Steps between C-alpha positions, in 0.01 A plus 500: 500500500404862552365785296533846653296799391669815624332838538620735229730683741671189636872455450580181313875490536617245756780639718624157587737351246354183360691194619803398293475825303780717637611779269815429305751765619720474195208559266358795696835680479525450126633812332291697256772451237424129493145445369276289718385189315121482473347168393135505395378141464219449247275198449242408238170685529639786707317831538702737281493789749663282766805489275509833320399708803799396710735511201388853414566624855852353517579636152368844597724492808802461272378796298441722804834406657684570176693174517414127508393431858317182403576229246162354401467138387172350378529126559299183461586137578627420150504837324329596178159657440243489780139581417321715754130480578459810282631309196811720504820298469794580728855421393690334786845362576550164666578490871822323399631832363506664845684365802252487790767613747540826306139613542423800721120492459288220355129546434282213385282731296210300372357172394194329367310293755756221538791598274730619780428199720557266206827678419626449856454127452789516254829436689692775317236765572457386859875506569546840332212653697619364835856619440389844384264543796772394742760737355300806403436818699124478445254284312131502437197436287247713318231238433302256711603191294868593537457561874327163534786336309754660736297367791510151356875547457520531877642852524198684646436321831388755757495783246241775466398551138234658285347405166221610270178533698335225298772248590571571868264239645621221272866595559452481878325166459768351271801626699394474867841605636461863391289795610315664211411869533202553275484879507844627403653569160847383601682376809865508597583224748871485561662414167167382358281733293159405362241704313142461389616489139400694189566873564605447864830351387590854392432629851705222658794558266489875560534431872798273431664785308416740783682265739804494270521855365274713717148639492584786262615257228190283543276808486671618181447157342131518593482843336666373181265203487209744537369337818245696697674413826728241655271262683617369839484127567221526756260655245191285433504308172157628397480881518208677655406639160505162325302337780248784495458490123424130522215575740382824344217525253476752218388768746840511670772355274575834334487682834754260656745570218451873550562472877828313445619764252411792729603386850671832567170688470242556777209256476171509684196277480316791343760560227528128419123465492477791258759334275296178510186705433322380814371661813746474792270269694433266208868506401618402847244220526575351155880540534500321835278221365718455189850522650437400859631820655405868520647741241715680757669179617555386142672829409713483814602141417623604155683800643679292764587228249651764273693643796645152571664497160643849541650469848829353377519723191711771660227763465441735790223428750317813385507399133381147583217636715390751235525242219270269695245770581602598853563869578810424708712210630322512836166414340659212309659373823163510676340300219780242521463476876125465477513228235820308582599593853826647374635818344689551172812606694492188717442282196805642321712465813395138545563425133852645518576287806361185340653572159 
């Protein structure tokens, strides 16, 4: 059993192909004229975003491409209506309507606490899942209960996975043969993809599309879905802003929101203190006591976290630097080096090699 907490800059993609998970050559060479079959498996009590987020990305890919790249199937063990945890009912087809050997990508999207595990106790569901996983080009999960169920199915031994931050410790305890990365929003490990669930399933699916159709298509989908940025898998599950707001009192909650919305602007202790209506000395003392770090380091953390999300966007180094509040790419590179021991250019080069 292991739970890994990676620094926010750590890569979470494992170069080594997971054992018994070689890519299917025939599937990877599938022509664009023949839609890839996407199976999204749904279980009772699922988080609705785990289902609709991935479905929306694949559907948007068809729209951007101008032809059906993906054939999307929403499935459950027996078909019929499935009630999500949000009391929204999802219409599903039975697994018996889709041959498991025909599936290109299968994602076990969500489940109540034990619904997925209970479903895998049924011989028909168990056999379908094992056949689909064996035949498909990639498979994965976007919820901790579904990942745990896959572990109990025996298909995750030796795998590196992630899950919602609240479930990582219990997942590692229940499935001791896996390595759980607690501070990543999704992980690609050979053919296996796992996400932290909820909105992160969108990020994981966008990366799948980027693998299939290219970064420009994935970026256009993100634009059409009105996403602020495409988040890389290594990004922490809890953003610096959310973590700070949880700690902040009324003196700083509004200021933190303003900082996030104005990262491109120069910020000094004096200017931030004036906005908080405090003296610089009192501001620095109270800010450090409340958030556990000086104002300058907090601002730099948000700027670098924002830069992480922009590095693979295709924007120029100058635009990324200016957007994050640095006068030029050299200053951004120095901040990266100082904080992470790497530079943006090296990070992108390493990511291309590992991707």
